[in-house]
CSV table of C-alpha atoms and ligand atoms in Angstrom, one decimal:
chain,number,residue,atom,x,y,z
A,1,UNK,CA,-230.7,-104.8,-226.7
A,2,UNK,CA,-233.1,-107.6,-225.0
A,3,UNK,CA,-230.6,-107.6,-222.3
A,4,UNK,CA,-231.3,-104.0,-221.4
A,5,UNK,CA,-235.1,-105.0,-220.8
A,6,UNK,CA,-236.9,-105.2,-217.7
A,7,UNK,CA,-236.7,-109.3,-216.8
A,8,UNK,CA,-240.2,-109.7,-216.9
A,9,UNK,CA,-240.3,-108.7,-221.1
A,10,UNK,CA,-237.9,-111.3,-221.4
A,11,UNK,CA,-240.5,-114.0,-221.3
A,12,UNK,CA,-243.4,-112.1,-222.4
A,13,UNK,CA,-244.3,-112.8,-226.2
A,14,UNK,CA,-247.3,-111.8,-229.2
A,15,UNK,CA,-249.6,-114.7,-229.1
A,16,UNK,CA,-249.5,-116.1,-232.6
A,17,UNK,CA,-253.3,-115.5,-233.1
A,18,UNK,CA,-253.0,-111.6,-232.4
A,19,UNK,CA,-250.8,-111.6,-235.5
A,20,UNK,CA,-252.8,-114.2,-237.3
A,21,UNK,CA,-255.8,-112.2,-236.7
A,22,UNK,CA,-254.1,-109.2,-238.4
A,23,UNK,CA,-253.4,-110.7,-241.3
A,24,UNK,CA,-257.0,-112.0,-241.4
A,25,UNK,CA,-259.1,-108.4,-241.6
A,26,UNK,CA,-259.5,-108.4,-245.3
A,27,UNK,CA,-263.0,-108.2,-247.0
A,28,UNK,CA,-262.8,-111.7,-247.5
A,29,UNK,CA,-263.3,-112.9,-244.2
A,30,UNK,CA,-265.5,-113.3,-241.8
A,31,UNK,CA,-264.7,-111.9,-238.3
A,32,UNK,CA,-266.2,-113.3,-235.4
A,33,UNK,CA,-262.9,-113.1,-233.8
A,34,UNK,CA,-262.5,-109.4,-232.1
A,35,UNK,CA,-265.0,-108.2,-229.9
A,36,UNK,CA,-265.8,-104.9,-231.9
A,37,UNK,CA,-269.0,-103.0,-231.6
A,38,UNK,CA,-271.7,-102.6,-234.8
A,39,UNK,CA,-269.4,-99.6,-236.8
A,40,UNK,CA,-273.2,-98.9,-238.0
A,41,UNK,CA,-274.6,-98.3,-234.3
A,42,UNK,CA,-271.7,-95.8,-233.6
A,43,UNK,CA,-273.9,-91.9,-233.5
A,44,UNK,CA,-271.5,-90.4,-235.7
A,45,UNK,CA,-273.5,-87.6,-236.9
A,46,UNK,CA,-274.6,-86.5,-232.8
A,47,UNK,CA,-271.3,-86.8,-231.8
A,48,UNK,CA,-270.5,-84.6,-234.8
A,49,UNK,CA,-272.2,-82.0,-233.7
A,50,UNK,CA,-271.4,-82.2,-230.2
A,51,UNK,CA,-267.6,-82.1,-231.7
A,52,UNK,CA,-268.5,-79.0,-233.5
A,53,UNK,CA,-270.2,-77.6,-230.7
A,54,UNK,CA,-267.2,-78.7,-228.4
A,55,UNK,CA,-264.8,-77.3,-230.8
A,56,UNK,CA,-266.1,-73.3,-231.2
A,57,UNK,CA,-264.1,-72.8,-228.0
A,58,UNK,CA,-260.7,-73.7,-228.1
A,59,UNK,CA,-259.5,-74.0,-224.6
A,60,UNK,CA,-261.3,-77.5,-225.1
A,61,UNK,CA,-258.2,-78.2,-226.7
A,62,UNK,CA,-255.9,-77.6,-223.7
A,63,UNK,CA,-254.8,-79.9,-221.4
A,64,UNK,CA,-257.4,-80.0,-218.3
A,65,UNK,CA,-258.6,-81.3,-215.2
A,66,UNK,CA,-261.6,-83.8,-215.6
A,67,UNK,CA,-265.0,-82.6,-217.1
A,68,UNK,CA,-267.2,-82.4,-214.1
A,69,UNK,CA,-270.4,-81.9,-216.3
A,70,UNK,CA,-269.2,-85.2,-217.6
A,71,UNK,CA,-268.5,-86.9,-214.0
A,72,UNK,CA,-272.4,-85.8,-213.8
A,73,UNK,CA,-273.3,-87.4,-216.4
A,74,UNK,CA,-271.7,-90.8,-215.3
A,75,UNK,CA,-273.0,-90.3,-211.4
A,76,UNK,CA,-276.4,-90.7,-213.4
A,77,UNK,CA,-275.5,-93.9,-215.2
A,78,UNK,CA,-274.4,-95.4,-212.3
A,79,UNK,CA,-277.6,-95.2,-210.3
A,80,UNK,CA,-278.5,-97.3,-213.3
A,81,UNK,CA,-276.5,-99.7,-212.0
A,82,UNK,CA,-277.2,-99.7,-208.5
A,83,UNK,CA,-274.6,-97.2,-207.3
A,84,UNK,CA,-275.0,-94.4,-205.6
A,85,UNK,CA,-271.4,-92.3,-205.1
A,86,UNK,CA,-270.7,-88.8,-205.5
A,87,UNK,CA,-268.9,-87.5,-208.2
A,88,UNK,CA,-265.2,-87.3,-205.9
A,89,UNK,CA,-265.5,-90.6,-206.1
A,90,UNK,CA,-265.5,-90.6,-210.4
A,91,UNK,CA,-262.6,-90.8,-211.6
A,92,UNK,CA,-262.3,-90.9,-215.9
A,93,UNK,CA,-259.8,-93.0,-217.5
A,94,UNK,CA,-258.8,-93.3,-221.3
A,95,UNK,CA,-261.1,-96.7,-221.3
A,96,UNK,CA,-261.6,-99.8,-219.1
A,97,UNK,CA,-258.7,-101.3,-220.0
A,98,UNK,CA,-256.7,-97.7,-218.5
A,99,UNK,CA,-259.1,-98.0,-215.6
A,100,UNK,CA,-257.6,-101.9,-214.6
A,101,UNK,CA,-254.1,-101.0,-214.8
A,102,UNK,CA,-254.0,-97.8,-212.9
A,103,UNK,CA,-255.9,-100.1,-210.3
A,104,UNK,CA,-253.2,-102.6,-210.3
A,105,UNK,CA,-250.6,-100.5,-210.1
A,106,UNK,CA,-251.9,-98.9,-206.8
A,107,UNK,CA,-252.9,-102.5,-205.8
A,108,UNK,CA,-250.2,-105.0,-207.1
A,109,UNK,CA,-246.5,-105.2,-205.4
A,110,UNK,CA,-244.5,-107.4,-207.3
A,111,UNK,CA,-245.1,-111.5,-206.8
A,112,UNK,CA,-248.0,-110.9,-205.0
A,113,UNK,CA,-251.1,-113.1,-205.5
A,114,UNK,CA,-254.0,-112.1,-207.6
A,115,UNK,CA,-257.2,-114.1,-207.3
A,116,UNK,CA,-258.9,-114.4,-210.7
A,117,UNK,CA,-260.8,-117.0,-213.0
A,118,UNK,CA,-259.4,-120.1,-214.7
A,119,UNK,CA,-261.1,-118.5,-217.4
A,120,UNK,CA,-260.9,-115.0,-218.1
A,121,UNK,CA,-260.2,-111.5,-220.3
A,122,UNK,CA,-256.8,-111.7,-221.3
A,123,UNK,CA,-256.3,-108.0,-221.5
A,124,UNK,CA,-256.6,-108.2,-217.6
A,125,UNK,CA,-253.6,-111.1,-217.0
A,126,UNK,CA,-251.5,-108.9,-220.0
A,127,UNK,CA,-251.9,-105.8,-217.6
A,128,UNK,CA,-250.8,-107.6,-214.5
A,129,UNK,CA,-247.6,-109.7,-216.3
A,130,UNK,CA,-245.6,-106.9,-215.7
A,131,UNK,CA,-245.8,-107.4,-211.6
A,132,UNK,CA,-245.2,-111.0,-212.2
A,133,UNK,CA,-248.1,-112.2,-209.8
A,134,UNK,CA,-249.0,-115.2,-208.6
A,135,UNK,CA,-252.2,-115.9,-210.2
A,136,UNK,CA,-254.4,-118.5,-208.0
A,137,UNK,CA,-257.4,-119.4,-210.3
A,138,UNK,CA,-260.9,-120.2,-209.2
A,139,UNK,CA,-263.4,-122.6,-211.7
A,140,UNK,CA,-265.7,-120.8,-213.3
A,141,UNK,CA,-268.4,-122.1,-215.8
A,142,UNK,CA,-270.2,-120.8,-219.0
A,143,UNK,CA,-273.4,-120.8,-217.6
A,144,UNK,CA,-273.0,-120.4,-213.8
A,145,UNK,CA,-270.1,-118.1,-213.6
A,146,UNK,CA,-267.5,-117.5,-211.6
A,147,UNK,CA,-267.2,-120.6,-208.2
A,148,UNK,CA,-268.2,-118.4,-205.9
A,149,UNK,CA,-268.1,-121.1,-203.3
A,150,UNK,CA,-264.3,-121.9,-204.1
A,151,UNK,CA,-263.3,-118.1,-203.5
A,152,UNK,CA,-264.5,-118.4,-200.2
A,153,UNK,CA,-262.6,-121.9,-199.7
A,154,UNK,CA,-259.7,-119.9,-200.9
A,155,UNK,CA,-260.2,-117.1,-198.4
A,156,UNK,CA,-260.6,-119.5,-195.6
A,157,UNK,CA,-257.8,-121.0,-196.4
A,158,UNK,CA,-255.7,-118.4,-195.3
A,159,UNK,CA,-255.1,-116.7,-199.2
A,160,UNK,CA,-255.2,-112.8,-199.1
A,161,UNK,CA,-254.5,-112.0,-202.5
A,162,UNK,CA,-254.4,-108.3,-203.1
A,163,UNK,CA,-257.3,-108.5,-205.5
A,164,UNK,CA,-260.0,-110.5,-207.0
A,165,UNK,CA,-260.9,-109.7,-210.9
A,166,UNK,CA,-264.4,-110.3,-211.9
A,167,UNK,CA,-266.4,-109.5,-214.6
A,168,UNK,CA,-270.0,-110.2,-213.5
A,169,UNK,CA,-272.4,-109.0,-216.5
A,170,UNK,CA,-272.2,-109.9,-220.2
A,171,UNK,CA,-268.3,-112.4,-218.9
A,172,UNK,CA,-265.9,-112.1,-221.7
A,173,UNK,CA,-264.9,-114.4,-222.7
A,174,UNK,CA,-267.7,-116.5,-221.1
A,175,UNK,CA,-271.0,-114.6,-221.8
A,176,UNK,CA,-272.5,-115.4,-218.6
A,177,UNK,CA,-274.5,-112.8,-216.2
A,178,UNK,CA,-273.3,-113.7,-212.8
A,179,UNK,CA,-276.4,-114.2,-210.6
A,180,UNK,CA,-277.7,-111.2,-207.9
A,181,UNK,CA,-277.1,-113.8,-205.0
A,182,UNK,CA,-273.2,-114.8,-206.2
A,183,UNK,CA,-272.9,-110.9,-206.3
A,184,UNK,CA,-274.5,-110.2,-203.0
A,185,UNK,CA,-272.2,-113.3,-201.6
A,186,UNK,CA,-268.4,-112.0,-203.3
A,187,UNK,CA,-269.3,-108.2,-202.2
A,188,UNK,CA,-269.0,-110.2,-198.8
A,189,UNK,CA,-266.2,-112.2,-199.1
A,190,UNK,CA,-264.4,-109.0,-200.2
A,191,UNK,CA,-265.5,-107.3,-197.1
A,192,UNK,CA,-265.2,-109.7,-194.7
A,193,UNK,CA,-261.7,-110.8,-196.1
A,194,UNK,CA,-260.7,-107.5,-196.5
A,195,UNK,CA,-259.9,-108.1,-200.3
A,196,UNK,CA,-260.9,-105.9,-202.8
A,197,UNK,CA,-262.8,-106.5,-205.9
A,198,UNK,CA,-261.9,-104.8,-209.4
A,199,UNK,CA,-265.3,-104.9,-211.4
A,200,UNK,CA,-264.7,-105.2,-214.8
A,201,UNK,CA,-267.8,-103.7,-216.1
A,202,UNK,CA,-267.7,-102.7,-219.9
A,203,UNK,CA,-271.1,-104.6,-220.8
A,204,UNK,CA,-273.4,-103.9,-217.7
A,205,UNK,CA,-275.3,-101.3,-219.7
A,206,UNK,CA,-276.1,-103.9,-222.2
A,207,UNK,CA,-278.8,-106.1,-221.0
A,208,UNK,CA,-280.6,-108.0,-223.8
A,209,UNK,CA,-283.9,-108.9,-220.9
A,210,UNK,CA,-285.7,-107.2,-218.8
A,211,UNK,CA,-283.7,-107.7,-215.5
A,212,UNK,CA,-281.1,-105.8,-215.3
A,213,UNK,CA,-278.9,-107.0,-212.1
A,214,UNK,CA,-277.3,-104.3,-210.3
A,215,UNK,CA,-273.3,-103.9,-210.2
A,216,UNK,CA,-271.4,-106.2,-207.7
A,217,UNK,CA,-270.3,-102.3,-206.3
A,218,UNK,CA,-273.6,-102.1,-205.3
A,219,UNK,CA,-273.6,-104.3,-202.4
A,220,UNK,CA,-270.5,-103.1,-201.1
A,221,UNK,CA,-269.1,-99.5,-201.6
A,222,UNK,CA,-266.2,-99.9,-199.6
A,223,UNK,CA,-264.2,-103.0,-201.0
A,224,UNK,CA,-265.2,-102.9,-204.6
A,225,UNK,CA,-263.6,-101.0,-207.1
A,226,UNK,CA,-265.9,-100.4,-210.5
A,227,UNK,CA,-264.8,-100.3,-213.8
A,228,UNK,CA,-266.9,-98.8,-216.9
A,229,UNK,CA,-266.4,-97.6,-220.3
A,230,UNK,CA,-268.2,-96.0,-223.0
A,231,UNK,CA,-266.1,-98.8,-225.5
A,232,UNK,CA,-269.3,-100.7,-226.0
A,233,UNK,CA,-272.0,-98.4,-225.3
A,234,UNK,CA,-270.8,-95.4,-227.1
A,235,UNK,CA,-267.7,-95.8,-229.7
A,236,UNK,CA,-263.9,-97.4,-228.5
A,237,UNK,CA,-262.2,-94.4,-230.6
A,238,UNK,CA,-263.0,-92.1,-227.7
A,239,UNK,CA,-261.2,-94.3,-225.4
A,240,UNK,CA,-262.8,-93.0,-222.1
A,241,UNK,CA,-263.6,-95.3,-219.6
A,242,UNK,CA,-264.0,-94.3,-215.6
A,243,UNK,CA,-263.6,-95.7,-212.5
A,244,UNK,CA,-265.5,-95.8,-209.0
A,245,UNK,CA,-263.9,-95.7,-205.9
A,246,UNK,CA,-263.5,-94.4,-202.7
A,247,UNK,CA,-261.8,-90.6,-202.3
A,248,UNK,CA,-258.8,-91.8,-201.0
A,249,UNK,CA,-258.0,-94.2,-204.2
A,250,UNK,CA,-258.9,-91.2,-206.5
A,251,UNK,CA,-256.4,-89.4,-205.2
A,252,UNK,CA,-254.0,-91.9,-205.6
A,253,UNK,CA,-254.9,-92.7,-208.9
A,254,UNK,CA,-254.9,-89.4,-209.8
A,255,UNK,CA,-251.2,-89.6,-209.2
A,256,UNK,CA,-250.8,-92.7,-211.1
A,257,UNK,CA,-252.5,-91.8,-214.2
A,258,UNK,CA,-250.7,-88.4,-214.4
A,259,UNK,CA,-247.3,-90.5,-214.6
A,260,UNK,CA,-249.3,-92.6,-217.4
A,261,UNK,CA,-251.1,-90.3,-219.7
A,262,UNK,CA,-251.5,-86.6,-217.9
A,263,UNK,CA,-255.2,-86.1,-218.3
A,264,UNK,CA,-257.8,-87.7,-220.1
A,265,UNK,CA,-258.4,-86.4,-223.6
A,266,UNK,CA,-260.0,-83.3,-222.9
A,267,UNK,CA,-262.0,-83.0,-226.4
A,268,UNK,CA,-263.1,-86.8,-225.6
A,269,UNK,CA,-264.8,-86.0,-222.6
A,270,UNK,CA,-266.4,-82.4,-223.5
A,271,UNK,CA,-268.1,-84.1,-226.5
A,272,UNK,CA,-269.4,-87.3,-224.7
A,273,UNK,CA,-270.5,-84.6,-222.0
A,274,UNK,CA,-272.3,-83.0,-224.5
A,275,UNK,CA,-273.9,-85.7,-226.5
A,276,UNK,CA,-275.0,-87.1,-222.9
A,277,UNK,CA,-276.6,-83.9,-221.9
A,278,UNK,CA,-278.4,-84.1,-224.7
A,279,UNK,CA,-280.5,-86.9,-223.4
A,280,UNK,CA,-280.0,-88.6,-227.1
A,281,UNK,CA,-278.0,-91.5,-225.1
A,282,UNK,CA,-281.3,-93.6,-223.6
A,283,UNK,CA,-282.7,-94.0,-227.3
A,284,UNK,CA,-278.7,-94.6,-229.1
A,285,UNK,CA,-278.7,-97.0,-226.0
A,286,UNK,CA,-282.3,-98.5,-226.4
A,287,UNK,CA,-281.6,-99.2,-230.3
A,288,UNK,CA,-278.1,-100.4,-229.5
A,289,UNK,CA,-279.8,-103.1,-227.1
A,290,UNK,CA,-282.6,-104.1,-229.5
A,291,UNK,CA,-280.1,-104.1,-232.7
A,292,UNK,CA,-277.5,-106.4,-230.3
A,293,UNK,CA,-280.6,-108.6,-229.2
A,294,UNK,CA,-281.5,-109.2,-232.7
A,295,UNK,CA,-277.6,-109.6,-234.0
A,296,UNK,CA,-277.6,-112.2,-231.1
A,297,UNK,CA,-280.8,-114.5,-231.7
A,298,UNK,CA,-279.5,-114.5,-235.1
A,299,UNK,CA,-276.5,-116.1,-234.6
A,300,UNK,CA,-278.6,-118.2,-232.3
A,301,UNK,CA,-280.7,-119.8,-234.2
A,302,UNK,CA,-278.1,-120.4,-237.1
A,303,UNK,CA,-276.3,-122.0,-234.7
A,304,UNK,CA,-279.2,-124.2,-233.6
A,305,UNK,CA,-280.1,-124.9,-237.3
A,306,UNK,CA,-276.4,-125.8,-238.3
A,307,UNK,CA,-274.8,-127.2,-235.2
A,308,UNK,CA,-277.7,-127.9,-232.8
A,309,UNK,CA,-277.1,-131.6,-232.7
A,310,UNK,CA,-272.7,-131.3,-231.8
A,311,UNK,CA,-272.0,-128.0,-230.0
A,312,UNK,CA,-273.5,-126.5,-227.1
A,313,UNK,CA,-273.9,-122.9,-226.0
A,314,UNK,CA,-276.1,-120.3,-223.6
A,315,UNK,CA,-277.8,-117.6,-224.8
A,316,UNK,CA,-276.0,-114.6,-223.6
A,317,UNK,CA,-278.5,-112.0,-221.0
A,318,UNK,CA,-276.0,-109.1,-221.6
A,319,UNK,CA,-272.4,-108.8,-223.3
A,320,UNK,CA,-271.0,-109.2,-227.3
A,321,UNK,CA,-270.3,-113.1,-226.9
A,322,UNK,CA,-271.2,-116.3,-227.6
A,323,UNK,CA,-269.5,-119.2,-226.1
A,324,UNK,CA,-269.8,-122.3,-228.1
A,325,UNK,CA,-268.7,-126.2,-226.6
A,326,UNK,CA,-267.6,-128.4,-228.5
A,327,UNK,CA,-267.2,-132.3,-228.0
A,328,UNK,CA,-263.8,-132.6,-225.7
A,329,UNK,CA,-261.7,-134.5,-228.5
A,330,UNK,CA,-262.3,-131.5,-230.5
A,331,UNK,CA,-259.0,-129.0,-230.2
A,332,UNK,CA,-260.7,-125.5,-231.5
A,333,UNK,CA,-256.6,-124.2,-232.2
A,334,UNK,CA,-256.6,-126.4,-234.3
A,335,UNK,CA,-260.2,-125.5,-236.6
A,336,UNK,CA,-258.9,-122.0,-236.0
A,337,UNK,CA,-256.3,-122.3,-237.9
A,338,UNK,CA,-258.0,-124.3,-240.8
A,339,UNK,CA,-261.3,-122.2,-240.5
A,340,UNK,CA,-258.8,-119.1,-241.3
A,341,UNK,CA,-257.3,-120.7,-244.5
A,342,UNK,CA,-260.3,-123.2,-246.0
A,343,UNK,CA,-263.5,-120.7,-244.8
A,344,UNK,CA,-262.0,-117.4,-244.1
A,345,UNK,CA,-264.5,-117.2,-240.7
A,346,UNK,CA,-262.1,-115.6,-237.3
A,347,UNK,CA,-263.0,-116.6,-234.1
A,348,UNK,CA,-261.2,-117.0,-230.8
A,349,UNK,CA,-259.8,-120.5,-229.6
A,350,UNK,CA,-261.1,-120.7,-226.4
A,351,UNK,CA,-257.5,-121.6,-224.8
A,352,UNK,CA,-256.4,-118.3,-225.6
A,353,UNK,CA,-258.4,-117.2,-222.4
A,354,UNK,CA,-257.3,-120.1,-220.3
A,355,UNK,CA,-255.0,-118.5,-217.1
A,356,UNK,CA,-254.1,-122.3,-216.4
A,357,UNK,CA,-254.7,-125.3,-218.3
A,358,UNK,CA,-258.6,-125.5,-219.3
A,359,UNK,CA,-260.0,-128.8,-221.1
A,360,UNK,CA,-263.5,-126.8,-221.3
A,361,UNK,CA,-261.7,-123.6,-223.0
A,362,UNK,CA,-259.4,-125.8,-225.3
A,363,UNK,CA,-262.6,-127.1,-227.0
A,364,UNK,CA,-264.7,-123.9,-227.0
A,365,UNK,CA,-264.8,-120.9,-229.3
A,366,UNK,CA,-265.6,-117.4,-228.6
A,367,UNK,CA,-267.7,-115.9,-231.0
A,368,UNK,CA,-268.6,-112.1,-231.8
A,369,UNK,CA,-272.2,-111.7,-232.7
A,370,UNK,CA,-272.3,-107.7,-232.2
A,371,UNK,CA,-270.3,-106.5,-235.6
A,372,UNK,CA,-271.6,-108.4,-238.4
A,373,UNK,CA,-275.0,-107.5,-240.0
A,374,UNK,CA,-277.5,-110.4,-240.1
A,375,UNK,CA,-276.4,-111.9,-243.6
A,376,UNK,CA,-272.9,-112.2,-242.8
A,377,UNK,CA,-273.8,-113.8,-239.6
A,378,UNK,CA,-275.3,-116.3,-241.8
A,379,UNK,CA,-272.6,-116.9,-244.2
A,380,UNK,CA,-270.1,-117.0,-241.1
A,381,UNK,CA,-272.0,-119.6,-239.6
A,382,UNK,CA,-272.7,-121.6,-242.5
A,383,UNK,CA,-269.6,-121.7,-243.2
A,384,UNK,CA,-268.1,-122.5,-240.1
A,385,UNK,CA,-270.5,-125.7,-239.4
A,386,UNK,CA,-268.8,-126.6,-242.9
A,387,UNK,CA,-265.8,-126.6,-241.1
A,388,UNK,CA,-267.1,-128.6,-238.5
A,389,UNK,CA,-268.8,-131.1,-240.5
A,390,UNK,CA,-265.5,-132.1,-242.0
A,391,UNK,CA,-264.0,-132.4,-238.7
A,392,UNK,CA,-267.0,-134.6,-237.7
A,393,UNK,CA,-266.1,-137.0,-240.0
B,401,PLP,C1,-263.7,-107.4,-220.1
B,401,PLP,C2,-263.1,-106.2,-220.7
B,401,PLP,N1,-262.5,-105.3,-220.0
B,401,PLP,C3,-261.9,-104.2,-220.6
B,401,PLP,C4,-261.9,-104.1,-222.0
B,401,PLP,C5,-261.3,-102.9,-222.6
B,401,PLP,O1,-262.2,-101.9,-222.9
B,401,PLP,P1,-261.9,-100.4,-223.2
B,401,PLP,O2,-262.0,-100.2,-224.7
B,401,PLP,O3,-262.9,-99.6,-222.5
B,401,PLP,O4,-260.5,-100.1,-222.8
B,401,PLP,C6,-262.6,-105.0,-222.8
B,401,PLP,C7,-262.6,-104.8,-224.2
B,401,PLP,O5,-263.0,-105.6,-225.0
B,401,PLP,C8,-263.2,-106.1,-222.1
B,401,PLP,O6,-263.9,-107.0,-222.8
């Protein structure tokens, strides 16, 4: 049977720790591992209604062309970020992680070269494994984000890869905001260099501060192609994400996606429409930002209390994510694996993000602090620096 498979499957595998993580979602444990939303923050009772609403006229349960009332909707949010495009130039996708590989499909020919972060989502290197790209790496940094300087060195250079991933606000897995002037400065490169940008933007709508810092798309229309999803801001079981581009790459996508999926749920989309027109979505958004703010300094200042003197850490502006530093000698594979079976606390090994070799990410953790309340925040943590004191010794 392997035989039979495309070449690249051959050498693709399950990472260990997906299956380990699996086997660790009993009540028992503690999960800072996944980075789920609060299942308390979801508006399950509006979007019942809108469901019911949605429901009372059944050709919402045909296949369909994409809700325009909905496209709307989103051409509102993304002023919100800076961007002002016309709906044409929305085009919805069953989530972000949909919205990345229809791009790289109409971006990607096979062994080209992709420009992306020595550090970075992994759901974005699983989607392009499949073109077998060359993936040239840039540093990047916890707290100042992607080397913008290196991409230009790289560009200079002579490199023309046929896209640059970023994820500028809220970084998984690095939590960091990128900076306006780093944004303002790639949106050039990309023009100048004629390389596009794919904006990974799942956490822009949740700022924790007062500055909100527009979308890289915002200082360049042309060359930057923005992803967004209503995962984190809404509830992942609709799976609807969009993207913005221009009309020329919706079309094309258009064609793409039909080969993928046909059409967007269309009962996903009526009911978001509806719960959005309903104006209920600044306050859900509001209390989602406050309840994440809180969730966040909480697992802050256990940290600080329990940890303060050995690890090291920013305080996330925007995103789900903490990114804790540990001393270099420490290997956090290998207090994963005892954290699972001694203090039943998940987190991610920060390796497990590493495109190339990273001494920073093989001593870092990635830690959730959006889906536990604030008393199991405190157990997990207390439990964890446990774990750490023993290594200490
Ligand atoms: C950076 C990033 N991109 C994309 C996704 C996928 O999001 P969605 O649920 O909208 O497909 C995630 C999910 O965690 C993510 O962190």
């Amino acid at each position: 049977m392997a035989q039979r498979l495309a070449a690249w499957t051959q050498v693709t595998k399950r990472s260990a720790l997906q299956d380990m993580l699996e086997l660790t979602s009993g009540p028992e444990y503690i999960s800072f591992g996944l980075g789920l939303p609060s299942t308390e923050c979801f508006p399950a009772e509006q979007l019942a209604r809108s469901a019911g609403e949605v429901l009372q006229q059944s050709d919402h349960l045909q296949y369909g062309p994409p809700t325009e009332r909905l496209k709307q909707q989103i051409q509102r949010l993304m002023s919100q970020r800076g961007v002002q495009c016309s709906t044409s130039q929305i085009f919805l996708t069953a989530g972000a992680q949909q919205g990345i590989n229809l791009l790289a499909r109409l971006l990607l020919d096979p062994g080209r070269t992709i420009l992306a972060e020595e550090v970075t989502y992994t759901g974005f290197l699983q989607v392009v494994e499949p073109f077998q790209p060359r993936i040239l790496t840039v540093p990047t940094d916890p707290v100042m984000g992607i080397d913008v300087e290196q991409v230009e060195m790289v560009l200079q250079a002579g490199e023309r890869p046929a896209c640059m991933y970023v994820i500028p606000s809220g970084h998984n897995p690095l939590s960091y905001t990128l900076s306006r002037e780093k944004r303002q400065k790639l949106a050039q490169l990309a023009a100048d260099y004629e390389v596009p940008i794919i904006e990974d933007d799942p956490y822009g709508f949740l700022a924790y501060e007062d500055s909100e810092i527009p979308a890289v798309k915002s200082f360049q229309p042309d060359w930057v192609y923005y992803v967004g999803s209503f995962s984190k801001i809404l509830a992942p079981g609709l799976r609807l994400g969009w993207i913005v581009a221009g009309g020329e790459i919706v079309e094309k996508l258009s064609i793409v996606k039909e080969a993928a999926d046909i059409n967007t749920g269309t009962l996903t989309q009526q009911i978001t429409a509806n719960f959005l027109q309903k104006d209920e979505f600044t306050d859900h958004l509001q209390h989602l930002r406050r309840e994440y703010r809180s969730r966040r300094n909480c697992m802050i200042d256990h940290l600080c209390t329990q940890m303060g003197d050995y690890a090291s850490w920013t305080i996330p502006s925007s995103g789900l994510f903490i990114w804790v530093r540990f001393p270099e000698s420490v290997n956090t594979m290998e207090l994963f694996r005892e954290s699972v079976t001694t203090e039943k606390v998940t987190f991610f090994p920060g390796n497990v993000f590493a495109a190339t070799q990273s001494q920073m990410a093989a001593s870092s953790a990635r830690l959730n602090f959006s889906f536990n309340n604030h008393d199991k925040i405190e157990e997990g943590i207390a439990r964890l620096s446990r774990l750490v004191k023993r290594h200490r010794k």
